mmCIF file of N, CA and C in Angstrom:
data_model
loop_
_atom_site.group_PDB
_atom_site.id
_atom_site.type_symbol
_atom_site.label_atom_id
_atom_site.label_comp_id
_atom_site.label_asym_id
_atom_site.label_seq_id
_atom_site.Cartn_x
_atom_site.Cartn_y
_atom_site.Cartn_z
ATOM 1 N N UNK A 1 231.520 76.708 78.468
ATOM 2 C CA UNK A 1 230.997 77.619 79.467
ATOM 3 C C UNK A 1 231.117 79.035 78.924
ATOM 4 N N UNK A 2 230.060 79.809 79.015
ATOM 5 C CA UNK A 2 230.098 81.175 78.499
ATOM 6 C C UNK A 2 230.657 82.119 79.556
ATOM 7 N N UNK A 3 231.264 83.138 79.072
ATOM 8 C CA UNK A 3 231.815 84.135 79.993
ATOM 9 C C UNK A 3 230.717 85.095 80.408
ATOM 10 N N UNK A 4 230.987 85.889 81.404
ATOM 11 C CA UNK A 4 230.043 86.899 81.876
ATOM 12 C C UNK A 4 229.746 87.904 80.760
ATOM 13 N N UNK A 5 230.719 88.221 79.969
ATOM 14 C CA UNK A 5 230.569 89.169 78.879
ATOM 15 C C UNK A 5 229.589 88.620 77.836
ATOM 16 N N UNK A 6 229.630 87.338 77.507
ATOM 17 C CA UNK A 6 228.713 86.731 76.533
ATOM 18 C C UNK A 6 227.266 86.813 77.013
ATOM 19 N N UNK A 7 227.032 86.500 78.251
ATOM 20 C CA UNK A 7 225.671 86.538 78.788
ATOM 21 C C UNK A 7 225.129 87.954 78.837
ATOM 22 N N UNK A 8 225.930 88.924 79.130
ATOM 23 C CA UNK A 8 225.480 90.308 79.249
ATOM 24 C C UNK A 8 225.080 90.892 77.905
ATOM 25 N N UNK A 9 225.565 90.354 76.819
ATOM 26 C CA UNK A 9 225.249 90.913 75.509
ATOM 27 C C UNK A 9 223.948 90.380 74.920
ATOM 28 N N UNK A 10 223.305 89.435 75.546
ATOM 29 C CA UNK A 10 222.059 88.865 75.036
ATOM 30 C C UNK A 10 220.865 89.686 75.519
ATOM 31 N N UNK A 11 219.972 89.978 74.589
ATOM 32 C CA UNK A 11 218.763 90.731 74.936
ATOM 33 C C UNK A 11 217.699 89.782 75.467
ATOM 34 N N UNK A 12 216.893 90.262 76.375
ATOM 35 C CA UNK A 12 215.776 89.500 76.927
ATOM 36 C C UNK A 12 214.497 90.216 76.549
ATOM 37 N N UNK A 13 213.553 89.468 75.988
ATOM 38 C CA UNK A 13 212.263 90.035 75.617
ATOM 39 C C UNK A 13 211.209 89.512 76.577
ATOM 40 N N UNK A 14 210.447 90.404 77.189
ATOM 41 C CA UNK A 14 209.375 90.021 78.100
ATOM 42 C C UNK A 14 208.061 90.299 77.398
ATOM 43 N N UNK A 15 207.191 89.295 77.357
ATOM 44 C CA UNK A 15 205.930 89.405 76.639
ATOM 45 C C UNK A 15 204.775 89.284 77.620
ATOM 46 N N UNK A 16 203.793 90.177 77.511
ATOM 47 C CA UNK A 16 202.577 90.112 78.314
ATOM 48 C C UNK A 16 201.627 89.127 77.630
ATOM 49 N N UNK A 17 201.232 88.020 78.290
ATOM 50 C CA UNK A 17 200.399 87.001 77.642
ATOM 51 C C UNK A 17 198.920 87.373 77.524
ATOM 52 N N UNK A 18 198.529 88.515 78.027
ATOM 53 C CA UNK A 18 197.130 88.917 77.948
ATOM 54 C C UNK A 18 196.921 89.817 76.748
ATOM 55 N N UNK A 19 195.678 89.939 76.356
ATOM 56 C CA UNK A 19 195.385 90.846 75.257
ATOM 57 C C UNK A 19 194.423 91.915 75.739
ATOM 58 N N UNK A 20 194.228 92.919 74.926
ATOM 59 C CA UNK A 20 193.295 93.977 75.294
ATOM 60 C C UNK A 20 193.996 95.135 75.961
ATOM 61 N N UNK A 21 193.216 96.118 76.321
ATOM 62 C CA UNK A 21 193.737 97.329 76.936
ATOM 63 C C UNK A 21 193.969 97.128 78.425
ATOM 64 N N UNK A 22 194.889 97.866 78.958
ATOM 65 C CA UNK A 22 195.146 97.821 80.394
ATOM 66 C C UNK A 22 193.994 98.484 81.141
ATOM 67 N N UNK A 23 193.780 98.057 82.366
ATOM 68 C CA UNK A 23 192.727 98.641 83.190
ATOM 69 C C UNK A 23 193.040 100.105 83.471
ATOM 70 N N UNK A 24 192.010 100.894 83.565
ATOM 71 C CA UNK A 24 192.210 102.301 83.877
ATOM 72 C C UNK A 24 192.382 102.469 85.380
ATOM 73 N N UNK A 25 193.076 103.494 85.755
ATOM 74 C CA UNK A 25 193.300 103.762 87.172
ATOM 75 C C UNK A 25 192.015 104.288 87.798
ATOM 76 N N UNK A 26 191.847 104.013 89.064
ATOM 77 C CA UNK A 26 190.668 104.494 89.773
ATOM 78 C C UNK A 26 189.965 103.334 90.457
ATOM 79 N N UNK A 27 189.004 103.644 91.250
ATOM 80 C CA UNK A 27 188.306 102.615 91.992
ATOM 81 C C UNK A 27 186.852 103.009 92.209
ATOM 82 N N UNK A 28 185.981 102.044 92.032
ATOM 83 C CA UNK A 28 184.568 102.258 92.307
ATOM 84 C C UNK A 28 184.136 101.459 93.539
ATOM 85 N N UNK A 29 185.087 100.996 94.286
ATOM 86 C CA UNK A 29 184.770 100.114 95.407
ATOM 87 C C UNK A 29 183.994 100.842 96.494
ATOM 88 N N UNK A 30 183.186 100.062 97.182
ATOM 89 C CA UNK A 30 182.536 100.563 98.384
ATOM 90 C C UNK A 30 182.836 99.564 99.489
ATOM 91 N N UNK A 31 182.997 100.047 100.677
ATOM 92 C CA UNK A 31 183.331 99.199 101.813
ATOM 93 C C UNK A 31 182.043 98.753 102.480
ATOM 94 N N UNK A 32 181.914 97.440 102.665
ATOM 95 C CA UNK A 32 180.735 96.896 103.336
ATOM 96 C C UNK A 32 180.957 96.890 104.838
ATOM 97 N N UNK A 33 179.986 97.320 105.572
ATOM 98 C CA UNK A 33 180.085 97.327 107.034
ATOM 99 C C UNK A 33 180.027 95.918 107.603
ATOM 100 N N UNK A 34 179.311 95.017 106.914
ATOM 101 C CA UNK A 34 179.122 93.655 107.412
ATOM 102 C C UNK A 34 178.848 92.742 106.223
ATOM 103 N N UNK A 35 179.238 91.484 106.339
ATOM 104 C CA UNK A 35 178.970 90.504 105.279
ATOM 105 C C UNK A 35 177.676 89.726 105.500
ATOM 106 N N UNK A 36 177.101 89.830 106.657
ATOM 107 C CA UNK A 36 175.920 89.019 106.980
ATOM 108 C C UNK A 36 174.798 89.218 105.968
ATOM 109 N N UNK A 37 174.375 88.084 105.381
ATOM 110 C CA UNK A 37 173.272 88.078 104.440
ATOM 111 C C UNK A 37 173.590 88.667 103.071
ATOM 112 N N UNK A 38 174.819 89.012 102.811
ATOM 113 C CA UNK A 38 175.199 89.617 101.534
ATOM 114 C C UNK A 38 175.358 88.567 100.440
ATOM 115 N N UNK A 39 175.236 88.999 99.203
ATOM 116 C CA UNK A 39 175.516 88.142 98.057
ATOM 117 C C UNK A 39 176.937 88.436 97.613
ATOM 118 N N UNK A 40 177.763 87.405 97.647
ATOM 119 C CA UNK A 40 179.171 87.554 97.302
ATOM 120 C C UNK A 40 179.448 86.762 96.027
ATOM 121 N N UNK A 41 180.072 87.415 95.062
ATOM 122 C CA UNK A 41 180.480 86.750 93.838
ATOM 123 C C UNK A 41 181.852 86.142 94.005
ATOM 124 N N UNK A 42 182.065 84.994 93.380
ATOM 125 C CA UNK A 42 183.351 84.314 93.395
ATOM 126 C C UNK A 42 183.784 84.165 91.950
ATOM 127 N N UNK A 43 184.787 84.949 91.569
ATOM 128 C CA UNK A 43 185.186 85.077 90.169
ATOM 129 C C UNK A 43 186.502 84.348 89.917
ATOM 130 N N UNK A 44 186.444 83.357 89.044
ATOM 131 C CA UNK A 44 187.613 82.550 88.708
ATOM 132 C C UNK A 44 188.114 82.910 87.319
ATOM 133 N N UNK A 45 189.423 82.876 87.142
ATOM 134 C CA UNK A 45 189.970 83.072 85.806
ATOM 135 C C UNK A 45 190.128 81.735 85.076
ATOM 136 N N UNK A 46 189.611 80.665 85.662
ATOM 137 C CA UNK A 46 189.622 79.317 85.077
ATOM 138 C C UNK A 46 191.005 78.684 85.011
ATOM 139 N N UNK A 47 191.930 79.151 85.805
ATOM 140 C CA UNK A 47 193.220 78.478 85.887
ATOM 141 C C UNK A 47 193.117 77.371 86.928
ATOM 142 N N UNK A 48 194.020 76.399 86.867
ATOM 143 C CA UNK A 48 193.958 75.285 87.817
ATOM 144 C C UNK A 48 193.908 75.768 89.272
ATOM 145 N N UNK A 49 193.071 75.140 90.049
ATOM 146 C CA UNK A 49 192.909 75.372 91.495
ATOM 147 C C UNK A 49 192.094 76.596 91.874
ATOM 148 N N UNK A 50 191.825 77.491 90.952
ATOM 149 C CA UNK A 50 191.070 78.697 91.302
ATOM 150 C C UNK A 50 189.678 78.350 91.812
ATOM 151 N N UNK A 51 188.961 77.481 91.111
ATOM 152 C CA UNK A 51 187.602 77.120 91.529
ATOM 153 C C UNK A 51 187.599 76.413 92.882
ATOM 154 N N UNK A 52 188.581 75.568 93.117
ATOM 155 C CA UNK A 52 188.656 74.849 94.397
ATOM 156 C C UNK A 52 188.880 75.818 95.557
ATOM 157 N N UNK A 53 189.785 76.766 95.381
ATOM 158 C CA UNK A 53 190.059 77.752 96.433
ATOM 159 C C UNK A 53 188.819 78.611 96.683
ATOM 160 N N UNK A 54 188.190 79.072 95.610
ATOM 161 C CA UNK A 54 186.988 79.903 95.769
ATOM 162 C C UNK A 54 185.869 79.140 96.458
ATOM 163 N N UNK A 55 185.719 77.864 96.151
ATOM 164 C CA UNK A 55 184.698 77.044 96.808
ATOM 165 C C UNK A 55 184.924 76.957 98.311
ATOM 166 N N UNK A 56 186.169 76.821 98.710
ATOM 167 C CA UNK A 56 186.481 76.751 100.154
ATOM 168 C C UNK A 56 186.247 78.090 100.833
ATOM 169 N N UNK A 57 186.622 79.170 100.171
ATOM 170 C CA UNK A 57 186.391 80.504 100.739
ATOM 171 C C UNK A 57 184.891 80.755 100.882
ATOM 172 N N UNK A 58 184.127 80.367 99.863
ATOM 173 C CA UNK A 58 182.671 80.533 99.940
ATOM 174 C C UNK A 58 182.098 79.746 101.110
ATOM 175 N N UNK A 59 182.514 78.506 101.276
ATOM 176 C CA UNK A 59 182.003 77.681 102.370
ATOM 177 C C UNK A 59 182.286 78.325 103.727
ATOM 178 N N UNK A 60 183.497 78.861 103.898
ATOM 179 C CA UNK A 60 183.859 79.505 105.163
ATOM 180 C C UNK A 60 183.037 80.775 105.402
ATOM 181 N N UNK A 61 182.862 81.582 104.355
ATOM 182 C CA UNK A 61 182.077 82.812 104.514
ATOM 183 C C UNK A 61 180.595 82.508 104.750
ATOM 184 N N UNK A 62 180.100 81.451 104.129
ATOM 185 C CA UNK A 62 178.709 81.062 104.359
ATOM 186 C C UNK A 62 178.516 80.596 105.806
ATOM 187 N N UNK A 63 179.454 79.792 106.276
ATOM 188 C CA UNK A 63 179.374 79.283 107.656
ATOM 189 C C UNK A 63 179.467 80.422 108.674
ATOM 190 N N UNK A 64 180.362 81.358 108.468
ATOM 191 C CA UNK A 64 180.590 82.433 109.437
ATOM 192 C C UNK A 64 179.592 83.587 109.337
ATOM 193 N N UNK A 65 179.163 83.909 108.092
ATOM 194 C CA UNK A 65 178.361 85.119 107.901
ATOM 195 C C UNK A 65 177.029 84.890 107.194
ATOM 196 N N UNK A 66 176.778 83.671 106.754
ATOM 197 C CA UNK A 66 175.523 83.393 106.074
ATOM 198 C C UNK A 66 175.421 84.007 104.688
ATOM 199 N N UNK A 67 176.566 84.203 104.032
ATOM 200 C CA UNK A 67 176.534 84.817 102.703
ATOM 201 C C UNK A 67 175.870 83.884 101.696
ATOM 202 N N UNK A 68 175.364 84.481 100.620
ATOM 203 C CA UNK A 68 174.888 83.728 99.463
ATOM 204 C C UNK A 68 175.971 83.870 98.409
ATOM 205 N N UNK A 69 176.460 82.754 97.897
ATOM 206 C CA UNK A 69 177.536 82.792 96.919
ATOM 207 C C UNK A 69 177.039 82.603 95.499
ATOM 208 N N UNK A 70 177.660 83.310 94.578
ATOM 209 C CA UNK A 70 177.405 83.154 93.140
ATOM 210 C C UNK A 70 178.762 82.987 92.474
ATOM 211 N N UNK A 71 178.858 81.993 91.596
ATOM 212 C CA UNK A 71 180.135 81.718 90.937
ATOM 213 C C UNK A 71 180.128 82.189 89.491
ATOM 214 N N UNK A 72 181.258 82.769 89.088
ATOM 215 C CA UNK A 72 181.451 83.286 87.740
ATOM 216 C C UNK A 72 182.855 82.878 87.289
ATOM 217 N N UNK A 73 183.045 82.807 85.970
ATOM 218 C CA UNK A 73 184.374 82.473 85.446
ATOM 219 C C UNK A 73 184.578 83.089 84.077
ATOM 220 N N UNK A 74 185.819 83.462 83.812
ATOM 221 C CA UNK A 74 186.195 83.906 82.475
ATOM 222 C C UNK A 74 186.233 82.680 81.571
ATOM 223 N N UNK A 75 185.937 82.851 80.294
ATOM 224 C CA UNK A 75 185.990 81.706 79.390
ATOM 225 C C UNK A 75 187.422 81.368 78.991
ATOM 226 N N UNK A 76 188.276 82.352 78.849
ATOM 227 C CA UNK A 76 189.673 82.114 78.458
ATOM 228 C C UNK A 76 190.574 82.775 79.496
ATOM 229 N N UNK A 77 191.399 81.981 80.204
ATOM 230 C CA UNK A 77 192.212 82.542 81.288
ATOM 231 C C UNK A 77 193.112 83.707 80.883
ATOM 232 N N UNK A 78 193.652 83.705 79.684
ATOM 233 C CA UNK A 78 194.615 84.746 79.306
ATOM 234 C C UNK A 78 193.973 85.999 78.715
ATOM 235 N N UNK A 79 192.656 85.994 78.535
ATOM 236 C CA UNK A 79 191.969 87.158 77.983
ATOM 237 C C UNK A 79 191.212 87.906 79.074
ATOM 238 N N UNK A 80 191.002 89.178 78.865
ATOM 239 C CA UNK A 80 190.242 89.987 79.820
ATOM 240 C C UNK A 80 188.794 89.487 79.885
ATOM 241 N N UNK A 81 188.176 89.691 81.012
ATOM 242 C CA UNK A 81 186.769 89.294 81.184
ATOM 243 C C UNK A 81 185.878 90.158 80.302
ATOM 244 N N UNK A 82 184.837 89.561 79.782
ATOM 245 C CA UNK A 82 183.859 90.264 78.953
ATOM 246 C C UNK A 82 183.140 91.324 79.786
ATOM 247 N N UNK A 83 182.944 92.504 79.204
ATOM 248 C CA UNK A 83 182.265 93.589 79.904
ATOM 249 C C UNK A 83 180.869 93.227 80.349
ATOM 250 N N UNK A 84 180.152 92.429 79.546
ATOM 251 C CA UNK A 84 178.812 91.990 79.925
ATOM 252 C C UNK A 84 178.826 91.140 81.185
ATOM 253 N N UNK A 85 179.831 90.268 81.306
ATOM 254 C CA UNK A 85 179.962 89.442 82.508
ATOM 255 C C UNK A 85 180.247 90.311 83.721
ATOM 256 N N UNK A 86 181.115 91.284 83.567
ATOM 257 C CA UNK A 86 181.428 92.178 84.693
ATOM 258 C C UNK A 86 180.206 92.987 85.117
ATOM 259 N N UNK A 87 179.401 93.424 84.146
ATOM 260 C CA UNK A 87 178.164 94.144 84.463
ATOM 261 C C UNK A 87 177.196 93.244 85.222
ATOM 262 N N UNK A 88 177.088 91.986 84.805
ATOM 263 C CA UNK A 88 176.214 91.018 85.484
ATOM 264 C C UNK A 88 176.649 90.835 86.937
ATOM 265 N N UNK A 89 177.941 90.673 87.149
ATOM 266 C CA UNK A 89 178.461 90.502 88.507
ATOM 267 C C UNK A 89 178.146 91.737 89.352
ATOM 268 N N UNK A 90 178.332 92.919 88.789
ATOM 269 C CA UNK A 90 178.059 94.168 89.517
ATOM 270 C C UNK A 90 176.591 94.276 89.901
ATOM 271 N N UNK A 91 175.701 93.824 89.022
ATOM 272 C CA UNK A 91 174.258 93.887 89.323
ATOM 273 C C UNK A 91 173.857 92.882 90.396
ATOM 274 N N UNK A 92 174.455 91.712 90.384
ATOM 275 C CA UNK A 92 173.996 90.603 91.219
ATOM 276 C C UNK A 92 174.707 90.473 92.564
ATOM 277 N N UNK A 93 175.829 91.149 92.761
ATOM 278 C CA UNK A 93 176.643 90.908 93.960
ATOM 279 C C UNK A 93 176.935 92.190 94.731
ATOM 280 N N UNK A 94 177.048 92.019 96.048
ATOM 281 C CA UNK A 94 177.440 93.122 96.919
ATOM 282 C C UNK A 94 178.955 93.276 96.982
ATOM 283 N N UNK A 95 179.680 92.177 96.758
ATOM 284 C CA UNK A 95 181.144 92.172 96.769
ATOM 285 C C UNK A 95 181.603 90.972 95.960
ATOM 286 N N UNK A 96 182.877 90.970 95.590
ATOM 287 C CA UNK A 96 183.426 89.883 94.762
ATOM 288 C C UNK A 96 184.783 89.467 95.305
ATOM 289 N N UNK A 97 185.010 88.155 95.338
ATOM 290 C CA UNK A 97 186.313 87.576 95.648
ATOM 291 C C UNK A 97 186.865 87.071 94.330
ATOM 292 N N UNK A 98 188.055 87.509 93.980
ATOM 293 C CA UNK A 98 188.658 87.146 92.700
ATOM 294 C C UNK A 98 189.867 86.252 92.964
ATOM 295 N N UNK A 99 189.944 85.152 92.196
ATOM 296 C CA UNK A 99 191.077 84.248 92.357
ATOM 297 C C UNK A 99 191.596 83.823 91.004
ATOM 298 N N UNK A 100 192.886 83.839 90.879
ATOM 299 C CA UNK A 100 193.560 83.335 89.697
ATOM 300 C C UNK A 100 194.872 82.717 90.103
ATOM 301 N N UNK A 101 195.072 81.474 89.780
ATOM 302 C CA UNK A 101 196.284 80.774 90.161
ATOM 303 C C UNK A 101 196.928 80.183 88.931
ATOM 304 N N UNK A 102 198.245 80.110 88.946
ATOM 305 C CA UNK A 102 198.966 79.473 87.845
ATOM 306 C C UNK A 102 199.227 78.040 88.183
#
C-alpha cells in the first residue's frame, strides 16, 4: 500500500485527444422566432448513440413544428469538422442541433 506522500509525488499528464486549433471566441448565432417550416441541421460527431439521439430529436421537431431535417456528420470523431462541411451546413440550414456522445 502506498503512502499519501508517494501518491502526491506522481505527476499527472492530461492530453487533449483532438487536433487542430481551438475555436475562436465570439458568436455568429441568430435567434429564430419560430421553428415552423425551418430547415434544421442535425450534426453528429459519429460517436456511438449520437445519430440515434439526433434522429429522435428530429422526429419530435418535425411532429411539433414541421421542420425539414438534414443530417451531417464528421468523418473522424476526434478531429475538427472540415470547414467546407461547416460552410455547407450554414448555407443549407436555418439552425443546427449538435450531438456528440462518448
